[in-house]
Coordinates of N, CA and C and ligand atoms in Angstrom, one line a residue:
X265 N 27.1 3.0 -16.0 CA 25.8 3.7 -16.3 C 25.0 3.8 -15.0
X266 N 24.3 5.0 -14.8 CA 23.5 5.2 -13.6 C 22.4 4.2 -13.5
X267 N 22.2 3.7 -12.3 CA 21.1 2.7 -12.1 C 19.8 3.4 -12.0
X268 N 18.8 2.8 -12.6 CA 17.4 3.4 -12.5 C 16.5 2.4 -11.8
X269 N 15.8 2.9 -10.8 CA 14.8 2.0 -10.1 C 13.5 2.7 -10.1
X270 N 12.4 1.9 -10.2 CA 11.1 2.4 -10.2 C 10.7 2.7 -8.7
X271 N 10.4 4.0 -8.4 CA 10.0 4.3 -7.0 C 8.5 4.4 -7.0
X272 N 7.9 3.8 -6.0 CA 6.4 3.9 -5.8 C 6.1 4.4 -4.4
X273 N 5.4 5.5 -4.3 CA 5.1 6.1 -3.0 C 3.6 5.8 -2.8
X274 N 3.3 5.0 -1.8 CA 1.9 4.6 -1.5 C 1.3 5.5 -0.4
X275 N 0.2 6.2 -0.7 CA -0.4 7.1 0.3 C -1.9 6.7 0.5
X276 N -2.5 7.3 1.5 CA -3.9 7.0 1.8 C -4.8 7.5 0.7
X277 N -4.4 8.5 -0.1 CA -5.3 9.0 -1.2 C -4.7 8.8 -2.6
X278 N -3.4 8.6 -2.7 CA -2.9 8.4 -4.1 C -1.7 7.5 -4.0
X279 N -1.5 6.7 -5.1 CA -0.3 5.9 -5.3 C 0.5 6.4 -6.5
X280 N 1.7 6.9 -6.2 CA 2.5 7.6 -7.2 C 3.8 6.9 -7.6
X281 N 4.1 6.9 -8.8 CA 5.4 6.2 -9.2 C 6.1 6.9 -10.4
X282 N 7.4 6.7 -10.4 CA 8.2 7.2 -11.5 C 9.6 6.5 -11.4
X283 N 10.2 6.3 -12.6 CA 11.6 5.8 -12.5 C 12.6 6.9 -12.0
X284 N 13.5 6.4 -11.2 CA 14.4 7.4 -10.6 C 15.9 7.0 -10.9
X285 N 16.7 8.0 -11.2 CA 18.1 7.8 -11.3 C 18.7 7.9 -9.9
X286 N 19.1 6.8 -9.3 CA 19.5 6.8 -7.9 C 20.8 7.5 -7.6
X287 N 21.6 7.8 -8.6 CA 22.8 8.5 -8.4 C 22.5 10.0 -8.2
X288 N 21.5 10.5 -9.0 CA 21.3 12.0 -8.9 C 20.0 12.3 -8.2
X289 N 19.1 11.3 -8.0 CA 17.8 11.6 -7.3 C 16.8 12.2 -8.3
X290 N 17.1 12.2 -9.6 CA 16.2 12.8 -10.5 C 15.2 11.7 -11.1
X291 N 14.0 12.2 -11.4 CA 13.1 11.3 -12.1 C 13.5 11.2 -13.6
X292 N 13.4 10.0 -14.1 CA 13.8 9.9 -15.5 C 12.5 9.7 -16.4
X293 N 11.4 9.8 -15.8 CA 10.1 9.7 -16.5 C 9.1 10.5 -15.8
X294 N 8.0 10.9 -16.5 CA 7.0 11.7 -15.8 C 6.2 10.9 -14.7
X295 N 6.0 11.5 -13.6 CA 5.3 10.8 -12.4 C 3.9 10.4 -12.8
X296 N 3.5 9.2 -12.4 CA 2.1 8.8 -12.6 C 1.4 8.7 -11.3
X297 N 0.2 9.3 -11.1 CA -0.5 9.2 -9.9 C -1.8 8.5 -10.2
X298 N -2.1 7.5 -9.4 CA -3.4 6.8 -9.5 C -4.1 6.9 -8.1
X299 N -5.4 7.2 -8.1 CA -6.1 7.2 -6.8 C -6.0 5.9 -6.0
X300 N -5.8 6.0 -4.7 CA -5.7 4.7 -3.9 C -7.1 4.1 -4.0
X301 N -7.2 2.8 -4.4 CA -8.5 2.2 -4.4 C -9.1 2.1 -3.0
X302 N -10.4 2.1 -3.0 CA -11.1 2.0 -1.7 C -12.1 0.8 -1.8
X303 N -12.2 -0.1 -0.9 CA -11.3 -0.3 0.2 C -9.9 -0.6 -0.2
X304 N -9.0 0.0 0.6 CA -7.5 -0.1 0.2 C -7.0 -1.5 0.7
X305 N -7.4 -2.5 0.0 CA -7.0 -3.9 0.3 C -5.7 -4.3 -0.4
X306 N -5.0 -5.3 0.1 CA -3.8 -5.7 -0.6 C -4.0 -6.0 -2.0
X307 N -5.1 -6.8 -2.4 CA -5.3 -7.1 -3.8 C -5.4 -5.9 -4.7
X308 N -6.3 -5.0 -4.2 CA -6.6 -3.8 -5.0 C -5.4 -2.9 -5.1
X309 N -4.7 -2.7 -4.0 CA -3.6 -1.7 -4.0 C -2.4 -2.3 -4.8
X310 N -2.2 -3.6 -4.7 CA -1.0 -4.1 -5.5 C -1.4 -4.2 -7.0
X311 N -2.7 -4.3 -7.3 CA -3.1 -4.2 -8.7 C -2.7 -2.8 -9.2
X312 N -2.9 -1.8 -8.4 CA -2.6 -0.4 -8.8 C -1.1 -0.3 -9.0
X313 N -0.3 -0.9 -8.1 CA 1.2 -0.8 -8.2 C 1.6 -1.5 -9.5
X314 N 1.0 -2.7 -9.8 CA 1.4 -3.4 -11.0 C 1.0 -2.6 -12.2
X315 N -0.1 -1.8 -12.1 CA -0.5 -1.0 -13.3 C 0.6 0.1 -13.5
X316 N 1.1 0.6 -12.4 CA 2.2 1.7 -12.6 C 3.4 1.1 -13.2
X317 N 3.8 -0.2 -12.8 CA 5.0 -0.8 -13.4 C 4.7 -1.1 -14.9
X318 N 3.5 -1.5 -15.2 CA 3.2 -1.8 -16.6 C 3.2 -0.5 -17.4
X319 N 2.7 0.6 -16.9 CA 2.7 1.9 -17.6 C 4.2 2.3 -18.0
X320 N 5.1 2.0 -17.1 CA 6.5 2.3 -17.5 C 7.2 1.1 -18.2
X321 N 6.5 0.1 -18.5 CA 7.0 -1.1 -19.1 C 8.2 -1.6 -18.3
X322 N 8.1 -1.6 -16.9 CA 9.2 -1.8 -16.0 C 9.7 -3.3 -15.9
X323 N 11.0 -3.5 -16.0 CA 11.5 -4.9 -15.9 C 12.5 -5.0 -14.8
X324 N 12.9 -3.8 -14.2 CA 14.0 -3.8 -13.2 C 13.5 -3.8 -11.7
X325 N 14.4 -3.3 -10.9 CA 14.0 -3.2 -9.4 C 12.9 -2.2 -9.2
X326 N 12.1 -2.5 -8.1 CA 11.1 -1.6 -7.7 C 11.2 -1.3 -6.2
X327 N 11.2 -0.1 -5.8 CA 11.2 0.3 -4.4 C 9.9 0.9 -4.0
X328 N 9.3 0.4 -2.9 CA 8.0 0.9 -2.5 C 8.1 1.5 -1.1
X329 N 7.5 2.7 -0.9 CA 7.3 3.3 0.4 C 5.8 3.1 0.8
X330 N 5.5 2.5 1.9 CA 4.2 2.1 2.3 C 3.8 2.7 3.7
X331 N 2.6 3.2 3.8 CA 2.2 3.9 5.1 C 1.9 2.9 6.3
X332 N 2.9 2.1 6.7 CA 2.7 1.2 7.8 C 4.1 0.8 8.3
X333 N 4.1 0.1 9.4 CA 5.4 -0.6 9.9 C 5.6 -1.8 8.9
X334 N 6.8 -1.8 8.4 CA 7.2 -2.9 7.4 C 8.4 -3.6 7.9
X335 N 8.4 -4.9 8.0 CA 9.6 -5.6 8.3 C 9.7 -6.8 7.4
X336 N 10.8 -6.9 6.8 CA 11.1 -8.0 5.8 C 9.9 -8.2 4.8
X337 N 9.3 -7.1 4.3 CA 8.3 -7.2 3.3 C 6.9 -7.3 3.9
X338 N 6.8 -7.5 5.2 CA 5.4 -7.8 5.8 C 5.0 -6.5 6.6
X339 N 3.7 -6.2 6.5 CA 3.1 -5.1 7.2 C 2.6 -5.5 8.6
X340 N 2.9 -4.6 9.5 CA 2.5 -4.9 10.9 C 1.5 -4.0 11.4
X341 N 1.2 -2.9 10.7 CA 0.1 -2.0 11.1 C -0.7 -1.6 9.8
X342 N -1.8 -0.9 10.0 CA -2.6 -0.4 8.9 C -3.5 0.7 9.3
X343 N -2.8 1.9 9.6 CA -3.6 3.0 10.2 C -4.6 3.6 9.1
X344 N -4.1 3.8 7.9 CA -4.9 4.4 6.9 C -5.2 3.6 5.6
X345 N -5.0 2.3 5.8 CA -5.3 1.3 4.7 C -6.1 0.2 5.3
X346 N -6.6 -0.7 4.5 CA -7.5 -1.8 5.0 C -6.7 -2.7 6.0
X347 N -7.4 -3.0 7.1 CA -6.7 -3.8 8.2 C -6.2 -5.1 7.7
X348 N -6.7 -5.6 6.6 CA -6.3 -6.9 6.1 C -4.8 -6.9 5.6
X349 N -4.2 -5.7 5.5 CA -2.8 -5.6 5.2 C -1.9 -6.2 6.4
X350 N -2.5 -6.1 7.6 CA -1.6 -6.6 8.7 C -1.3 -8.1 8.5
X351 N -0.1 -8.4 8.5 CA 0.3 -9.8 8.3 C 0.5 -10.2 6.8
X352 N 0.2 -9.3 5.9 CA 0.4 -9.5 4.5 C 1.8 -9.3 4.1
X353 N 2.4 -10.2 3.3 CA 3.7 -9.9 2.8 C 3.5 -9.1 1.4
X354 N 3.6 -7.8 1.5 CA 3.4 -6.9 0.4 C 4.5 -7.2 -0.6
X355 N 5.7 -7.4 -0.2 CA 6.8 -7.5 -1.1 C 6.5 -8.7 -2.0
X356 N 6.1 -9.9 -1.5 CA 5.9 -11.1 -2.3 C 4.8 -10.9 -3.2
X357 N 3.7 -10.2 -2.8 CA 2.5 -9.9 -3.6 C 2.9 -9.1 -4.8
X358 N 3.7 -8.0 -4.6 CA 4.0 -7.1 -5.7 C 5.0 -7.8 -6.6
X359 N 5.9 -8.6 -6.1 CA 6.8 -9.3 -6.9 C 6.0 -10.3 -7.8
X360 N 5.0 -10.9 -7.3 CA 4.2 -11.9 -8.0 C 3.5 -11.2 -9.2
X361 N 2.9 -10.0 -8.9 CA 2.1 -9.3 -9.9 C 3.0 -8.5 -10.9
X362 N 4.2 -8.2 -10.6 CA 5.0 -7.4 -11.6 C 6.1 -8.3 -12.2
X363 N 6.5 -9.4 -11.5 CA 7.7 -10.2 -12.0 C 9.0 -9.5 -11.8
X364 N 9.0 -8.4 -11.0 CA 10.2 -7.6 -10.7 C 10.7 -7.8 -9.2
X365 N 12.0 -7.7 -9.0 CA 12.4 -7.7 -7.6 C 12.0 -6.4 -6.8
X366 N 11.4 -6.6 -5.6 CA 10.8 -5.5 -4.9 C 11.4 -5.3 -3.5
X367 N 11.6 -4.1 -3.1 CA 11.9 -3.8 -1.7 C 10.9 -2.8 -1.2
X368 N 10.4 -3.0 0.0 CA 9.4 -2.2 0.6 C 9.7 -1.7 2.0
X369 N 9.6 -0.4 2.2 CA 9.8 0.2 3.5 C 8.7 1.2 3.9
X370 N 8.8 1.7 5.1 CA 7.8 2.7 5.6 C 7.9 3.9 4.7
X371 N 6.8 4.6 4.4 CA 6.8 5.7 3.5 C 7.6 7.0 4.0
X372 N 7.5 7.2 5.3 CA 8.2 8.4 5.9 C 9.7 8.1 6.0
X373 N 10.0 6.8 6.3 CA 11.4 6.4 6.3 C 12.0 6.7 5.0
X374 N 11.2 6.3 3.9 CA 11.7 6.5 2.5 C 11.9 8.0 2.2
X375 N 10.9 8.8 2.5 CA 11.0 10.2 2.2 C 12.2 10.9 2.8
X376 N 12.5 10.5 4.1 CA 13.7 11.1 4.7 C 15.0 10.7 4.1
X377 N 15.0 9.5 3.6 CA 16.3 9.0 2.9 C 16.6 10.0 1.8
X378 N 15.5 10.3 1.0 CA 15.7 11.2 -0.1 C 16.2 12.6 0.3
X379 N 15.5 13.1 1.4 CA 15.9 14.5 1.9 C 17.3 14.5 2.4
X380 N 17.7 13.4 3.1 CA 19.1 13.4 3.6 C 20.1 13.3 2.6
X381 N 19.8 12.6 1.5 CA 20.8 12.4 0.4 C 20.8 13.6 -0.5
X382 N 19.6 14.2 -0.8 CA 19.6 15.2 -1.9 C 18.9 16.5 -1.5
X383 N 18.3 16.6 -0.3 CA 17.4 17.7 0.0 C 17.8 18.5 1.2
X384 N 16.8 18.8 2.1 CA 17.0 19.7 3.2 C 17.9 19.1 4.3
X385 N 18.2 17.8 4.2 CA 19.0 17.2 5.3 C 20.4 16.8 4.7
X386 N 20.7 17.2 3.5 CA 22.0 16.8 2.9 C 23.2 17.1 3.8
X387 N 23.9 16.1 4.0 CA 25.2 16.2 4.8 C 25.0 16.4 6.3
X388 N 23.7 16.3 6.8 CA 23.5 16.6 8.2 C 23.8 15.4 9.1
X389 N 24.6 15.6 10.1 CA 24.9 14.5 11.1 C 23.9 14.8 12.2
X390 N 24.1 14.1 13.3 CA 23.3 14.3 14.5 C 21.9 13.6 14.3
X391 N 20.9 14.0 15.0 CA 19.6 13.3 14.9 C 18.6 14.2 14.1
X392 N 18.1 13.6 13.0 CA 17.2 14.4 12.1 C 15.9 13.7 12.1
X393 N 14.8 14.5 12.2 CA 13.5 13.9 12.1 C 12.8 14.4 10.9
X394 N 12.4 13.5 10.0 CA 11.6 13.9 8.8 C 10.1 13.6 9.2
X395 N 9.3 14.7 9.2 CA 7.9 14.5 9.5 C 7.0 14.7 8.3
X396 N 6.3 13.8 7.9 CA 5.4 14.0 6.7 C 4.0 14.2 7.2
X397 N 3.4 15.3 6.7 CA 2.0 15.6 7.1 C 1.2 15.4 5.9
X398 N 0.4 14.3 5.9 CA -0.5 13.9 4.8 C -1.8 13.4 5.4
X399 N -2.3 12.3 4.8 CA -3.5 11.6 5.3 C -3.2 11.3 6.8
X400 N -2.0 10.8 7.0 CA -1.5 10.5 8.4 C -0.3 11.3 8.7
X401 N 0.3 11.0 9.9 CA 1.6 11.7 10.2 C 2.7 10.6 10.2
X402 N 3.7 10.8 9.4 CA 4.8 9.8 9.3 C 6.0 10.4 9.9
X403 N 6.9 9.6 10.5 CA 8.2 10.1 11.0 C 9.3 9.2 10.5
X404 N 10.3 9.8 9.9 CA 11.5 9.0 9.6 C 12.6 9.6 10.5
X405 N 13.3 8.7 11.2 CA 14.3 9.2 12.2 C 15.7 8.7 11.8
X406 N 16.6 9.6 11.8 CA 18.0 9.3 11.3 C 19.0 9.8 12.3
X407 N 20.0 8.9 12.6 CA 21.0 9.3 13.5 C 22.4 9.2 12.7
X408 N 23.1 10.3 12.6 CA 24.3 10.4 11.8 C 24.1 9.8 10.4
X409 N 22.9 10.1 9.8 CA 22.6 9.6 8.5 C 22.1 8.2 8.4
X410 N 22.0 7.5 9.5 CA 21.5 6.1 9.4 C 20.1 6.1 9.9
X411 N 19.2 5.4 9.2 CA 17.8 5.3 9.5 C 17.6 4.4 10.7
X412 N 16.7 4.9 11.7 CA 16.2 4.0 12.7 C 14.8 3.7 12.3
X413 N 14.5 2.5 11.7 CA 13.3 2.3 11.0 C 12.0 2.1 11.8
X414 N 10.9 2.4 11.2 CA 9.5 2.2 11.8 C 9.3 2.8 13.2
X415 N 9.7 4.1 13.3 CA 9.5 4.7 14.6 C 8.0 5.1 15.0
X416 N 7.2 5.3 14.0 CA 5.7 5.5 14.2 C 5.4 6.6 15.3
X417 N 6.2 7.6 15.3 CA 6.0 8.7 16.2 C 4.9 9.6 15.8
X418 N 4.3 9.4 14.7 CA 3.1 10.1 14.3 C 1.8 9.7 15.1
X419 N 2.0 8.6 15.9 CA 0.9 8.2 16.7 C 1.2 8.5 18.2
X420 N 2.1 9.4 18.4 CA 2.4 9.8 19.8 C 1.1 10.3 20.5
X421 N 0.9 10.0 21.7 CA -0.3 10.5 22.4 C 0.0 11.9 23.0
X422 N -0.7 12.9 22.5 CA -0.5 14.3 23.0 C -1.8 14.8 23.5
X423 N -1.8 15.2 24.7 CA -3.1 15.7 25.3 C -4.2 14.6 25.3
X424 N -3.7 13.4 25.6 CA -4.7 12.3 25.7 C -5.1 11.6 24.4
X425 N -4.6 12.1 23.2 CA -5.1 11.6 22.0 C -4.0 11.3 21.0
X426 N -4.2 10.3 20.1 CA -3.2 10.1 19.0 C -3.1 11.3 18.2
X427 N -1.9 11.9 18.1 CA -1.7 13.2 17.5 C -2.1 13.2 16.0
X428 N -2.0 12.0 15.3 CA -2.4 11.9 13.9 C -3.9 12.2 13.8
X429 N -4.7 11.9 14.8 CA -6.2 12.2 14.7 C -6.5 13.6 14.9
X430 N -5.5 14.4 15.3 CA -5.7 15.9 15.6 C -5.0 16.8 14.7
X431 N -3.8 16.4 14.2 CA -2.9 17.4 13.5 C -2.4 16.9 12.1
X432 N -2.9 15.8 11.5 CA -2.5 15.5 10.2 C -3.0 16.5 9.2
X433 N -2.4 16.5 8.0 CA -2.9 17.5 6.9 C -4.4 17.1 6.6
X434 N -4.7 15.8 6.6 CA -6.0 15.3 6.3 C -7.0 15.9 7.3
X435 N -6.7 15.9 8.6 CA -7.6 16.4 9.6 C -7.7 18.0 9.4
X436 N -6.6 18.6 9.1 CA -6.6 20.0 8.9 C -7.6 20.4 7.8
X437 N -7.5 19.6 6.7 CA -8.4 19.9 5.6 C -9.9 19.7 6.0
X438 N -10.1 18.5 6.7 CA -11.5 18.2 7.1 C -12.1 19.2 8.0
X439 N -11.3 19.7 8.9 CA -11.8 20.7 9.9 C -11.6 22.1 9.5
X440 N -10.9 22.3 8.3 CA -10.6 23.6 7.8 C -9.9 24.5 8.9
X441 N -8.9 23.9 9.4 CA -8.1 24.6 10.5 C -7.3 25.8 9.9
X442 N -7.2 26.9 10.6 CA -6.4 28.0 10.1 C -5.0 27.7 10.3
X443 N -4.1 28.4 9.7 CA -2.6 28.2 9.9 C -2.3 28.3 11.4
X444 N -2.9 29.3 12.0 CA -2.6 29.5 13.4 C -3.0 28.3 14.3
X445 N -4.2 27.8 14.1 CA -4.7 26.7 14.9 C -3.9 25.5 14.6
X446 N -3.6 25.2 13.4 CA -2.8 24.1 13.0 C -1.4 24.2 13.6
X447 N -0.8 25.4 13.5 CA 0.5 25.7 14.0 C 0.6 25.4 15.6
X448 N -0.5 25.8 16.2 CA -0.5 25.6 17.7 C -0.5 24.1 18.0
X449 N -1.3 23.3 17.3 CA -1.4 21.9 17.5 C 0.0 21.2 17.2
X450 N 0.6 21.6 16.1 CA 1.9 21.1 15.7 C 2.9 21.5 16.7
X451 N 2.8 22.7 17.2 CA 3.8 23.1 18.2 C 3.8 22.2 19.4
X452 N 2.5 21.9 19.9 CA 2.4 20.9 21.0 C 3.1 19.6 20.7
X453 N 2.9 19.2 19.5 CA 3.4 17.9 19.0 C 5.0 17.9 19.0
X454 N 5.5 19.0 18.3 CA 6.9 19.1 18.2 C 7.6 19.2 19.5
X455 N 6.9 20.0 20.4 CA 7.5 20.2 21.7 C 7.6 18.8 22.5
X456 N 6.6 18.0 22.3 CA 6.7 16.7 22.9 C 7.8 15.8 22.3
X457 N 8.0 15.9 21.0 CA 9.2 15.2 20.4 C 10.5 15.8 20.9
X458 N 10.5 17.1 21.1 CA 11.8 17.7 21.6 C 12.0 17.2 23.1
X459 N 11.0 17.2 23.9 CA 11.1 16.8 25.3 C 11.6 15.4 25.4
X460 N 11.2 14.5 24.5 CA 11.6 13.1 24.6 C 12.9 12.7 23.8
X461 N 13.1 13.4 22.7 CA 14.2 12.9 21.8 C 15.3 13.9 21.5
X462 N 15.0 15.2 21.7 CA 16.0 16.3 21.5 C 16.6 16.2 20.1
X463 N 15.8 16.2 19.0 CA 16.5 16.1 17.7 C 17.3 17.4 17.4
X464 N 18.1 17.3 16.4 CA 18.9 18.5 16.0 C 18.2 19.2 14.8
X465 N 17.4 18.5 14.1 CA 16.7 19.2 13.0 C 15.4 18.5 12.7
X466 N 14.3 19.3 12.4 CA 13.1 18.8 11.9 C 13.0 19.1 10.4
X467 N 12.6 18.2 9.6 CA 12.3 18.5 8.2 C 10.8 18.1 8.0
X468 N 10.1 19.1 7.5 CA 8.6 18.9 7.3 C 8.3 18.6 5.9
X469 N 7.7 17.5 5.6 CA 7.3 17.1 4.3 C 5.8 17.0 4.1
X470 N 5.4 16.6 2.9 CA 4.0 16.6 2.6 C 3.6 17.9 1.9
X471 N 2.3 18.0 1.5 CA 1.9 19.2 0.7 C 2.3 20.5 1.3
X472 N 2.4 20.6 2.6 CA 2.6 21.9 3.3 C 4.1 22.4 3.0
X473 N 4.9 21.5 2.5 CA 6.3 21.9 2.4 C 6.5 23.1 1.4
X474 N 5.6 23.2 0.4 CA 5.8 24.4 -0.5 C 5.1 25.6 -0.1
X475 N 4.4 25.6 1.1 CA 3.9 26.9 1.6 C 4.2 26.9 3.1
X476 N 5.4 26.4 3.4 CA 5.8 26.3 4.8 C 5.9 27.7 5.5
X477 N 6.2 28.8 4.7 CA 6.3 30.1 5.3 C 5.0 30.6 5.9
X478 N 3.8 30.0 5.5 CA 2.6 30.4 6.1 C 2.4 29.7 7.5
X479 N 3.0 28.6 7.7 CA 2.9 27.8 8.9 C 3.9 28.2 9.9
X480 N 5.1 28.5 9.4 CA 6.3 28.7 10.3 C 6.1 29.7 11.4
X481 N 5.4 30.9 11.1 CA 5.3 31.9 12.2 C 4.6 31.3 13.5
X482 N 3.8 30.2 13.3 CA 3.0 29.7 14.4 C 3.7 28.5 15.1
X483 N 4.9 28.2 14.6 CA 5.6 27.0 15.3 C 6.6 27.6 16.3
X484 N 6.4 27.2 17.5 CA 7.3 27.8 18.6 C 8.1 26.7 19.2
X485 N 9.2 26.4 18.7 CA 10.1 25.4 19.2 C 11.5 25.8 19.2
X486 N 12.4 25.1 19.9 CA 13.8 25.5 19.9 C 14.6 24.9 18.8
X487 N 14.2 23.7 18.3 CA 14.9 23.0 17.3 C 14.8 23.6 15.9
X488 N 15.9 23.7 15.1 CA 15.7 24.2 13.8 C 14.7 23.4 13.0
X489 N 13.9 24.1 12.2 CA 12.8 23.4 11.5 C 12.8 23.9 10.0
X490 N 12.8 23.0 9.0 CA 12.9 23.5 7.6 C 11.9 22.6 6.8
X491 N 11.4 23.2 5.7 CA 10.6 22.4 4.8 C 11.4 21.4 4.0
X492 N 10.8 20.3 3.6 CA 11.5 19.4 2.7 C 11.7 20.1 1.3
X493 N 12.8 19.8 0.7 CA 13.1 20.5 -0.6 C 12.6 19.7 -1.8
X494 N 12.4 18.4 -1.6 CA 12.0 17.6 -2.8 C 10.5 17.6 -2.9
X495 N 9.8 18.3 -2.1 CA 8.4 18.5 -2.1 C 7.7 17.1 -2.2
X496 N 6.8 16.9 -3.2 CA 6.0 15.6 -3.2 C 6.8 14.5 -3.9
X497 N 8.1 14.7 -4.2 CA 8.8 13.7 -4.9 C 9.7 12.9 -3.9
X498 N 9.8 13.4 -2.7 CA 10.7 12.7 -1.7 C 10.4 11.2 -1.5
X499 N 9.1 10.9 -1.5 CA 8.6 9.6 -1.2 C 9.0 8.6 -2.3
X500 N 8.9 9.1 -3.6 CA 9.2 8.2 -4.7 C 10.7 8.0 -4.8
X501 N 11.4 9.1 -4.6 CA 12.9 9.0 -4.8 C 13.5 8.2 -3.6
X502 N 13.0 8.4 -2.4 CA 13.5 7.6 -1.2 C 13.2 6.1 -1.3
X503 N 12.0 5.8 -1.9 CA 11.6 4.4 -2.1 C 12.6 3.7 -3.0
X504 N 13.0 4.5 -4.1 CA 14.0 3.9 -5.0 C 15.4 3.8 -4.4
X505 N 15.7 4.8 -3.6 CA 17.0 4.7 -2.9 C 17.1 3.5 -1.9
X506 N 16.0 3.3 -1.2 CA 16.0 2.2 -0.3 C 16.2 0.9 -1.0
X507 N 15.6 0.8 -2.2 CA 15.7 -0.5 -2.9 C 17.1 -0.7 -3.4
X508 N 17.8 0.4 -3.7 CA 19.1 0.3 -4.2 C 20.0 -0.6 -3.4
X509 N 19.9 -0.3 -2.0 CA 20.8 -1.1 -1.1 C 20.2 -2.4 -0.6
X510 N 18.8 -2.5 -0.7 CA 18.2 -3.6 0.0 C 17.9 -4.8 -0.8
X511 N 17.6 -4.7 -2.1 CA 17.2 -5.8 -2.9 C 18.4 -6.9 -2.9
X512 N 18.0 -8.1 -2.5 CA 19.0 -9.1 -2.4 C 19.6 -9.2 -1.0
X513 N 19.2 -8.3 -0.1 CA 19.8 -8.3 1.3 C 18.6 -8.5 2.2
X514 N 18.8 -9.2 3.4 CA 17.7 -9.4 4.3 C 17.8 -8.3 5.4
X515 N 16.6 -7.8 5.8 CA 16.5 -6.8 6.8 C 16.3 -7.3 8.2
X516 N 16.3 -6.5 9.2 CA 16.0 -6.9 10.5 C 17.2 -7.3 11.3
X517 N 17.0 -8.0 12.5 CA 18.1 -8.3 13.3 C 19.0 -9.4 12.7
X518 N 20.2 -9.1 12.6 CA 21.1 -10.0 12.0 C 22.1 -10.6 13.0
X519 N 22.6 -11.8 12.8 CA 23.6 -12.3 13.7 C 24.9 -11.6 13.4
X520 N 25.8 -11.4 14.4 CA 27.0 -10.7 14.1 C 27.9 -11.5 13.2
Ligands
LIG668 C1 1.3 5.2 9.6 C2 2.7 5.4 9.3 C3 2.9 6.2 8.1 C4 2.2 7.6 8.2 C5 2.4 8.4 7.0 C6 0.6 6.6 9.7 O1 -0.7 6.5 9.9 O2 1.0 4.6 10.8 O3 3.3 4.1 9.1 O4 4.3 6.5 7.9 O5 0.9 7.3 8.5 O6 1.8 7.8 5.9

């Protein structure tokens, strides 16, 4: 029987969850979205995650995609959530509140796993960059299908400033940037990524993925660039996929 895992995608504005069939990448229940509590502290946010698990009456594995550097369950950064997340073991906290085994990885890393398995990056070898444009800018980087975790290239300094503070979808909304202006900023950013890493494919995720044709004419780069196919579900599905292989296994540097 196909394994089902509860995928939870944590964002700066919403926390979304649904059970996922990890063989097919399909949701087996309707997605639930709850507003990210403010302040976005570990206690408040993990209460929301537990509420999602309770809603689905969940007893099995849970995979979480979280907007920070995550190593062995612990957060090392907190760009768009409360700084008290730094040093917190999110995995242990969610396990305590849900009673379920939990695996937690970076949100963009998770979204790319789903696109590589089922979406715009299916079967792609070489180096693929999944870029999520949301409250922040997230990057998942894959080489021949394998994830290089926690790259945090959404904080690249372009023109003297952290690019996330100039070109995220959140900033675009706040400043009401036109497609042309946003495209110009993103072009600068993608060109910098090209100059340093020479990827073979960019996949663009986040809300813009379903109106990518409006942005595309203003992106001037040499690397092929395509919108994510799983739209706003990639984060949930990818979080579940990551949990499939990770629960019960330790992450990080291992002895040979
Ligand atoms: C965080 C990343 C995250 C991205 C997208 C950034 O602010 O530093 O870890 O992947 O936002 O949510």
